[in-house]
Structures are given as C-alpha cells and as structure tokens.
Short mmCIF file of C-alpha atoms in Angstrom, two decimals:
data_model
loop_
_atom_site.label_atom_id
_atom_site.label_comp_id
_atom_site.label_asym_id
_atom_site.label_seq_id
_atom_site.Cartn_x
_atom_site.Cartn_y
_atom_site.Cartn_z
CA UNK E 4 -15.81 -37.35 -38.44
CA UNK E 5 -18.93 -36.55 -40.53
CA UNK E 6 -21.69 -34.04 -38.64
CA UNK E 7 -23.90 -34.17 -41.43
CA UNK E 8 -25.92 -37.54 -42.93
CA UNK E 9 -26.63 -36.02 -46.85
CA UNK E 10 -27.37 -32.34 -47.03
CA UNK E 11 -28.47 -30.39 -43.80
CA UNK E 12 -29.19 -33.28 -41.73
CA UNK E 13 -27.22 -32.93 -38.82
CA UNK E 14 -25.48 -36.77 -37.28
CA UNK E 15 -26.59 -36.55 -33.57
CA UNK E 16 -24.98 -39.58 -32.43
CA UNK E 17 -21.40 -38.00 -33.69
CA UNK E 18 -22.06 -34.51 -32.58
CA UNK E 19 -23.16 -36.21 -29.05
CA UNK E 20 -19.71 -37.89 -29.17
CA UNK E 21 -17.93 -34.58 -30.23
CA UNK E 22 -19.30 -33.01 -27.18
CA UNK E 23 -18.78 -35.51 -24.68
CA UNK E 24 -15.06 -35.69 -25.86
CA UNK E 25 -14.23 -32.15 -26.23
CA UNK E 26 -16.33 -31.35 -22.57
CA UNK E 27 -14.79 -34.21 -21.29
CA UNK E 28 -11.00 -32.80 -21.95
CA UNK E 29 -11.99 -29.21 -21.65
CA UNK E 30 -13.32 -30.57 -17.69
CA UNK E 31 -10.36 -32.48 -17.12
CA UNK E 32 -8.31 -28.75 -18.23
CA UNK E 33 -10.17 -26.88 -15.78
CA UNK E 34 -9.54 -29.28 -13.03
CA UNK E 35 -5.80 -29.54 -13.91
CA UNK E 36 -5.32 -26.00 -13.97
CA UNK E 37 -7.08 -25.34 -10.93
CA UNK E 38 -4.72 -27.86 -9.09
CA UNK E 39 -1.78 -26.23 -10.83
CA UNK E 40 -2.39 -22.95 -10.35
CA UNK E 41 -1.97 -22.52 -6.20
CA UNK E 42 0.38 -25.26 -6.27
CA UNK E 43 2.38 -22.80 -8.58
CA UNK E 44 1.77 -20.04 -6.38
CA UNK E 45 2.55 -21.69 -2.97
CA UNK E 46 6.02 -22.83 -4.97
CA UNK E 47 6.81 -19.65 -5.94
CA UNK E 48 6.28 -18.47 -2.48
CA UNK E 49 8.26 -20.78 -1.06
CA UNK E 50 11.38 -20.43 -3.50
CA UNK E 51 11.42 -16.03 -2.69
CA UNK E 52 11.08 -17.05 1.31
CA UNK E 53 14.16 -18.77 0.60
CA UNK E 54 16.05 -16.58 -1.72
CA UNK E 55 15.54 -14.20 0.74
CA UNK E 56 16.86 -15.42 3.50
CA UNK E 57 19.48 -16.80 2.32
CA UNK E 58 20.05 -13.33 0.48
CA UNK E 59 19.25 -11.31 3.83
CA UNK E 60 16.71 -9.34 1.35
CA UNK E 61 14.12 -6.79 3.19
CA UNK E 62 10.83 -8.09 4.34
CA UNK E 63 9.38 -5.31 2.14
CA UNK E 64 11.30 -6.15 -0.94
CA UNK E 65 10.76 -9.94 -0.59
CA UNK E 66 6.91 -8.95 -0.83
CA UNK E 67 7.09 -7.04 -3.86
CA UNK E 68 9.19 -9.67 -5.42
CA UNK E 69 6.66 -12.26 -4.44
CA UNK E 70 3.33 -10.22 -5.04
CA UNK E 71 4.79 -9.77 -8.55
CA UNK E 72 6.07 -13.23 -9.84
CA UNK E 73 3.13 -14.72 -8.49
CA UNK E 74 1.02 -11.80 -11.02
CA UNK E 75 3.49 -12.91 -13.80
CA UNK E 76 3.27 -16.51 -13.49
CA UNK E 77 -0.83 -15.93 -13.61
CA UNK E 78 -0.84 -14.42 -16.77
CA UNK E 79 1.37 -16.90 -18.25
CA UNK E 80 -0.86 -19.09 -17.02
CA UNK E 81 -3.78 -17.68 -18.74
CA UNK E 82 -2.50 -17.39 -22.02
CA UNK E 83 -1.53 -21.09 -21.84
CA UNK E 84 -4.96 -22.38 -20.76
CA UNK E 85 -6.45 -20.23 -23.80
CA UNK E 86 -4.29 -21.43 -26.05
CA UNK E 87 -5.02 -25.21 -25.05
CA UNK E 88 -8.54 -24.42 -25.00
CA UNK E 89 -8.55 -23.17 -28.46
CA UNK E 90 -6.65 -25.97 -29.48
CA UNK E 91 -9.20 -28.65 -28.17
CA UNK E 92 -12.30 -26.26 -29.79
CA UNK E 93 -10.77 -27.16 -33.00
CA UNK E 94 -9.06 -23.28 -33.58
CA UNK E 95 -5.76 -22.94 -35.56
CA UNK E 96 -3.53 -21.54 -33.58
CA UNK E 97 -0.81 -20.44 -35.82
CA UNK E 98 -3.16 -18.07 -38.27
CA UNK E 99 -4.72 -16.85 -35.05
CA UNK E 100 -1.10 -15.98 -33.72
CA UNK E 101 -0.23 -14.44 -36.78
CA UNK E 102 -3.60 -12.56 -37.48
CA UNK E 103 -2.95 -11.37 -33.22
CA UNK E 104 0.16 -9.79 -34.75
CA UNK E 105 -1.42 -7.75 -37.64
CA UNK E 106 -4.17 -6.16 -35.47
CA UNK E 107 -1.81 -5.37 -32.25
CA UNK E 108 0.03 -3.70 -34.81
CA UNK E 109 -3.37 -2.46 -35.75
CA UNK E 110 -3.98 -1.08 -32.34
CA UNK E 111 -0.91 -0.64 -31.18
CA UNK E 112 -0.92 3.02 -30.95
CA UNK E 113 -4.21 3.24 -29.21
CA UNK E 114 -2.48 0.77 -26.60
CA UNK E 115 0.86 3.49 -25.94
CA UNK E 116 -1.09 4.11 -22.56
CA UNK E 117 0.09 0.01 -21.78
CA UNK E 118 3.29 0.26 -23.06
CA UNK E 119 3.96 3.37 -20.93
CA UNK E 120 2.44 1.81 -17.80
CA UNK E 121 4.71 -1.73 -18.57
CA UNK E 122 8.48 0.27 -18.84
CA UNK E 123 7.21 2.75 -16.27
CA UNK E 124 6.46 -0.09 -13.97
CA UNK E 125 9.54 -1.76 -14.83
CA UNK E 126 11.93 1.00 -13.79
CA UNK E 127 9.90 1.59 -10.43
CA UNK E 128 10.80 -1.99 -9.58
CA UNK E 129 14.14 -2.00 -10.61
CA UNK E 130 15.18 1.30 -9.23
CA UNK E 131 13.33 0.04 -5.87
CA UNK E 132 11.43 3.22 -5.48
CA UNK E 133 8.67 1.88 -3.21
CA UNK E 134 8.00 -1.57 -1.98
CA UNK E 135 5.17 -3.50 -0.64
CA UNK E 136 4.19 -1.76 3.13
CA UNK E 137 6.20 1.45 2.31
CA UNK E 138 4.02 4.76 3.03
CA UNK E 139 4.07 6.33 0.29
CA UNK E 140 2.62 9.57 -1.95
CA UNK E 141 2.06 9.26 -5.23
CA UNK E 142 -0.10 10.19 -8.47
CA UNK E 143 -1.91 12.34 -5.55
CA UNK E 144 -2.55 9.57 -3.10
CA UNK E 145 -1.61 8.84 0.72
CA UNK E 146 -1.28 5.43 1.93
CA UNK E 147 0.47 2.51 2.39
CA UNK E 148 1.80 0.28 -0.65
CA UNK E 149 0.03 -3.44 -0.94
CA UNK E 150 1.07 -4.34 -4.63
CA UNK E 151 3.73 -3.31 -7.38
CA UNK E 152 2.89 -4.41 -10.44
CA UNK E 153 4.12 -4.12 -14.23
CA UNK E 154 0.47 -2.17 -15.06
CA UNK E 155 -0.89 -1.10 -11.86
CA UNK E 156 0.50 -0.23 -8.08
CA UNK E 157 -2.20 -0.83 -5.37
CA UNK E 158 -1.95 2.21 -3.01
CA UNK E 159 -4.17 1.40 0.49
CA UNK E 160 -5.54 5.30 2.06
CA UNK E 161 -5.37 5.52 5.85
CA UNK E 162 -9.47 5.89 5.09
CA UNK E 163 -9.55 2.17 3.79
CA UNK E 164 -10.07 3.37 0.26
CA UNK E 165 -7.79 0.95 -2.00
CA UNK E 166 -6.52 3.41 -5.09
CA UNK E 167 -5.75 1.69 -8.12
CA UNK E 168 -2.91 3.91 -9.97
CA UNK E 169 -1.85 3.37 -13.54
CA UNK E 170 2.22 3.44 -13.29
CA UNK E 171 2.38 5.94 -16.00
CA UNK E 172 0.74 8.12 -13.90
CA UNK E 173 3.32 8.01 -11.20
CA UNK E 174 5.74 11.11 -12.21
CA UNK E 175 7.20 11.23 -8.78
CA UNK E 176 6.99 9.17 -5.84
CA UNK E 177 7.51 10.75 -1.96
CA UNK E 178 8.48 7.42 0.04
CA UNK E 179 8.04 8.33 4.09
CA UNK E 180 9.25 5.02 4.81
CA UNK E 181 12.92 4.44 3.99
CA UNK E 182 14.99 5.37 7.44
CA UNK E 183 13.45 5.77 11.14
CA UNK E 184 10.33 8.50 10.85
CA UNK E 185 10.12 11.86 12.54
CA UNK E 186 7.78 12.54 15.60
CA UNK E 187 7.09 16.51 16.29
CA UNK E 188 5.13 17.25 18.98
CA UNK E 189 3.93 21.14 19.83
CA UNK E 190 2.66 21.84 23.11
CA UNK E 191 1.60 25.48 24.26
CA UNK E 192 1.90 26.62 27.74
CA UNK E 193 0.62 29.92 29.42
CA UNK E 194 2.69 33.44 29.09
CA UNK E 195 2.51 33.47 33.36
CA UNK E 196 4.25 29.97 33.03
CA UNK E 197 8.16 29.31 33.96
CA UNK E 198 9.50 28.05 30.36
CA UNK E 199 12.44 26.41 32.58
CA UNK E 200 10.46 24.40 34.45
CA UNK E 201 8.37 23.64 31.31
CA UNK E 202 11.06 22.44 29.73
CA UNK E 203 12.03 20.23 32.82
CA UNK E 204 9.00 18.56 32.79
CA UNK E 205 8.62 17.63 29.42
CA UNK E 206 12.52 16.66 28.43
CA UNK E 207 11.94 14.19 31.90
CA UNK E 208 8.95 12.71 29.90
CA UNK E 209 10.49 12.10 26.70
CA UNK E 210 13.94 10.57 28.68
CA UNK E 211 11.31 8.37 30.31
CA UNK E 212 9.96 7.13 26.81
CA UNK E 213 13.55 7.04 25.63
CA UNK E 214 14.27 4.49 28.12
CA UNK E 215 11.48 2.29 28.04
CA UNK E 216 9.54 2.62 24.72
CA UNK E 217 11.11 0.33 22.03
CA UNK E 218 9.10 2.53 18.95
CA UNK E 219 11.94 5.47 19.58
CA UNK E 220 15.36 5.23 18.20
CA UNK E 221 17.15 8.74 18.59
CA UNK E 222 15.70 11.26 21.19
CA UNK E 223 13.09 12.54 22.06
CA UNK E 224 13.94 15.67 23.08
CA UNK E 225 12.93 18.99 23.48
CA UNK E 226 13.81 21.56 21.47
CA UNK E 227 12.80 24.79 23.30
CA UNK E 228 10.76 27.39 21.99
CA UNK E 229 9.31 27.26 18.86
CA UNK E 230 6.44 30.65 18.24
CA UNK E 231 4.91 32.78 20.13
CA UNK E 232 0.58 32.42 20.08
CA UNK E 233 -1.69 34.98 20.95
CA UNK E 234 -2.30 33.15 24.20
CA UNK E 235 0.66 30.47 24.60
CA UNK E 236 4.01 29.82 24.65
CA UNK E 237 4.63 26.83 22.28
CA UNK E 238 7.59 24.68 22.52
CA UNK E 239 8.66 21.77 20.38
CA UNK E 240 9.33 18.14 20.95
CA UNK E 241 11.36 16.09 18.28
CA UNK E 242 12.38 12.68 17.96
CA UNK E 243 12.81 9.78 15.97
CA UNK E 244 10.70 6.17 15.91
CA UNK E 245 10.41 3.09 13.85
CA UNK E 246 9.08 3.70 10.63
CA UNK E 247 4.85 3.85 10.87
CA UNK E 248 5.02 4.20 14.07
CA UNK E 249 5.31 8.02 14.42
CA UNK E 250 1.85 8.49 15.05
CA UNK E 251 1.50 6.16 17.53
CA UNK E 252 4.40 7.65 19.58
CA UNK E 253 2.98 11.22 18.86
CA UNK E 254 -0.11 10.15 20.89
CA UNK E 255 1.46 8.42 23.38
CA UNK E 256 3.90 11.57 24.23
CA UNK E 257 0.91 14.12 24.22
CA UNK E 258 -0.52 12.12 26.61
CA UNK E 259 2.13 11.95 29.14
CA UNK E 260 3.20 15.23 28.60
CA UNK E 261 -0.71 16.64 29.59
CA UNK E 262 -0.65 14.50 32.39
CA UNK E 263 3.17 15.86 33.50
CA UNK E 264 2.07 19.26 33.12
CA UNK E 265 -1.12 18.98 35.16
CA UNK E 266 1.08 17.66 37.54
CA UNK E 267 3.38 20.47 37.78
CA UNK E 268 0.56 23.05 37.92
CA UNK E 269 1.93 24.66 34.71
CA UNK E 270 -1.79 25.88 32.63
CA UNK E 271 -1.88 24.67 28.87
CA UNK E 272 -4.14 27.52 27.39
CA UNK E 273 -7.24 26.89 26.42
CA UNK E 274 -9.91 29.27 24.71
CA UNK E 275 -12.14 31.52 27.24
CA UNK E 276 -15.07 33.67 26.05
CA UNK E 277 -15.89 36.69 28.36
CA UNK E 278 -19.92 37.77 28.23
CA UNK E 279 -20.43 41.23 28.83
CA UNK E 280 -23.22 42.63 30.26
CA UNK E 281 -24.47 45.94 29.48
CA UNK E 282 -27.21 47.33 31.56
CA UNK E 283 -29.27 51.08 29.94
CA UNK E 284 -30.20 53.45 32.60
CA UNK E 285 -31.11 52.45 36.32
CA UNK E 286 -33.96 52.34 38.39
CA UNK E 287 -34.47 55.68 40.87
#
C-alpha cells in the first residue's frame, strides 16, 4: 500500500481507505469487547455461586473469591485488547514485548512498592485473614471490608469514607468478625438504690431478649458490679450476638433496661448543679 504519489505527496484515496479499514476493525474491537466483557463477568459469577454451594463455602469468602477473579479476568482483558489494538495500528509486537522487558527491568526497583503489595496481597488471601463484609482494623482504619485485591483492599469507615489501603501497608490485621461479637452494656444506678433488686430487674430484661431476640446467641446476662462512680453504682451487662449486630443489640438493651428501671423506681444518676446564694450584710 503506497501513502505517498512521488516525493511528499501524500495518496488520499489510500490513506482514506487505511482509515476506514483500520477504524472499521478497531470499532468492531470495541464493540466485541464490550459484549465480552460482562458476559465474562456474569460467567464468572455464576461458576463461584456454584462452586460454592456445592462446596458449602462462606458467603463472605465466596465474595472475595468473586470480587477478585472478576479484577483478574479484567486485567487480562486489558492487556489483550491492547495488544490487538497495537496489532491492527500496524505496531510489532514482539520488539515491543521484548523492549517491555528491558525497561521493567529498568524500573523494576522503583516498582518494589508493587511487588510488595502483589505477594503481600497474595498471602492475605490465601491465609484468609479478612474477607469481603468482615469488620475489620487495619493500616489504621475502621470499617467494614468491600474488596480484597492483589494491589489494593477497599476498607468502607462507619463515616462512609471508602479507604483505599496499599496491601503492603497492612502489617497486622484485627478481624472483629470471625465468631459471634460481644455486647457490654454499663448502667449506673444510685448509692440509696437496692443492688439486689437492680440486678433483678435488669437480668429479667436480658432473659426477655434472650428469649425472643434472634441477634443474641449466648446470654445476656448480668454480671454484677463492675466500679464504683463518684455518684453511681455501675453494674455490667454481657452477652453475645450475631456478628455486626452488637451495636444494634447494645441499643436495644439500654433501652429496655431505662424503661425497666423507671419502672421499678430505682434512680439512674444523673448530674445536678447546686447554686449558692450568698447574701453581704442585712437590712436593719
């Protein structure tokens, strides 16, 4: 195919056809990749659904799994649409390959960072430290997981921030949500108060929730008491719920508890400022 007539006189009619073909196949690319690509996703969602229950794997787990194949299987995807781009451009592929290899080992100590986030990354998976939904802390953060991945984890704050946390940075990880969570309630009652009857009234709450709240799986009960205040007697509730729903139950027992006391005419303490009045000399 000749561009050029004689000299620097450019052959419009065969660079018209050269675009026309190469747009052509480079819109017929886009469109097939574009089909392809959530028809690979939906088919990779579908296969882990499967695997998993046919596996009995953890909701949590089968997440992860999924959030990250469907990441892998979108780079790979990427790199194959470049290449086939490149290829229909009219770029060499194999001396671009090869020249790719002399510069990443060019720049492959500036890229350690990478490397370290890729095995670091790997071994979180593997070892199943956290998994998609799991409340976790790590690299400094609180919140709840929404993506694994072989670079990055996504970590979602209780304040809606979404944190963005390089796995190398992730020296230790604090999981709160393997097992049933812990709900600890204080509540402070007056000196004058009966602690017996305190204690009545509040372990007949919690045996209430115990027998109709599904959240609660061992207890709740209460302990007895736990400090002395400068103005209360405080004693301590435990029990245990469904994981993330600690909080929840927390609430929910305070509630009941306030209400059961005020019942029982037992006084929770509450701060009281005394005004003194001081009057200087009287009238004759």
């Amino acid at each position: 195919m000749n561009l050029f007539e004689e000299g620097f006189q450019f052959n419009f009619a065969e660079i018209s056809e050269l675009l026309i073909t190469v747009g052509l196949k480079i819109l017929l690319l886009i469109i097939a990749f574009a089909i392809i690509a959530p028809i690979g996703r939906k088919a990779i969602s579908s296969a882990i659904i499967r695997i998993s229950k046919h596996r009995k794997i953890p909701e949590p787990r089968t997440k992860t799994l999924e959030r990250l194949m469907i990441n892998v299987f979108s780079y790979i995807l990427m790199f194959v649409f470049v290449v086939m781009l490149l290829e229909m451009i009219g770029i060499p592929i194999g001396p671009l390959l090869a020249g790719a290899g002399i510069v990443g080992l060019a720049i492959g100590f500036g890229a350690q960072g990478l490397v370290s986030d890729i095995v670091t990354g790997f071994f979180i998976l593997i070892e199943r430290q956290v998994d998609v939904d799991d409340y976790v802390t790590a690299a400094g953060y609180d919140g709840v997981v929404e993506e694994v991945g072989l670079r990055t984890t996504k970590l979602r704050g209780f304040d809606g921030t979404l944190h963005y946390i390089p796995n190398r940075e992730i020296s230790g990880v604090s999981n709160h949500s393997r097992g049933n969570m812990r709900a600890m309630i204080d509540i402070g009652i007056a000196y004058d108060e009966n602690i017996e009857e305190a204690h009545t009234v509040l372990q007949r709450v919690c045996d209430e929730f115990a027998l109709t709240d599904e959240r609660i799986k061992e207890g709740p009960d209460v302990l007895g008491v736990q400090s002395l205040g400068s103005s209360d007697v405080v004693l301590r509730v435990l029990g245990k719920t469904v994981n993330m729903e600690q909080w929840a139950v927390e609430r929910d027992l305070r509630r009941a508890m306030k209400e059961a006391l005020d019942e029982a005419g037992i006084e929770i303490p509450f701060p009281h400022q005394v005004n003194i009045e001081k009057k200087i000399g009287t009238e004759a």
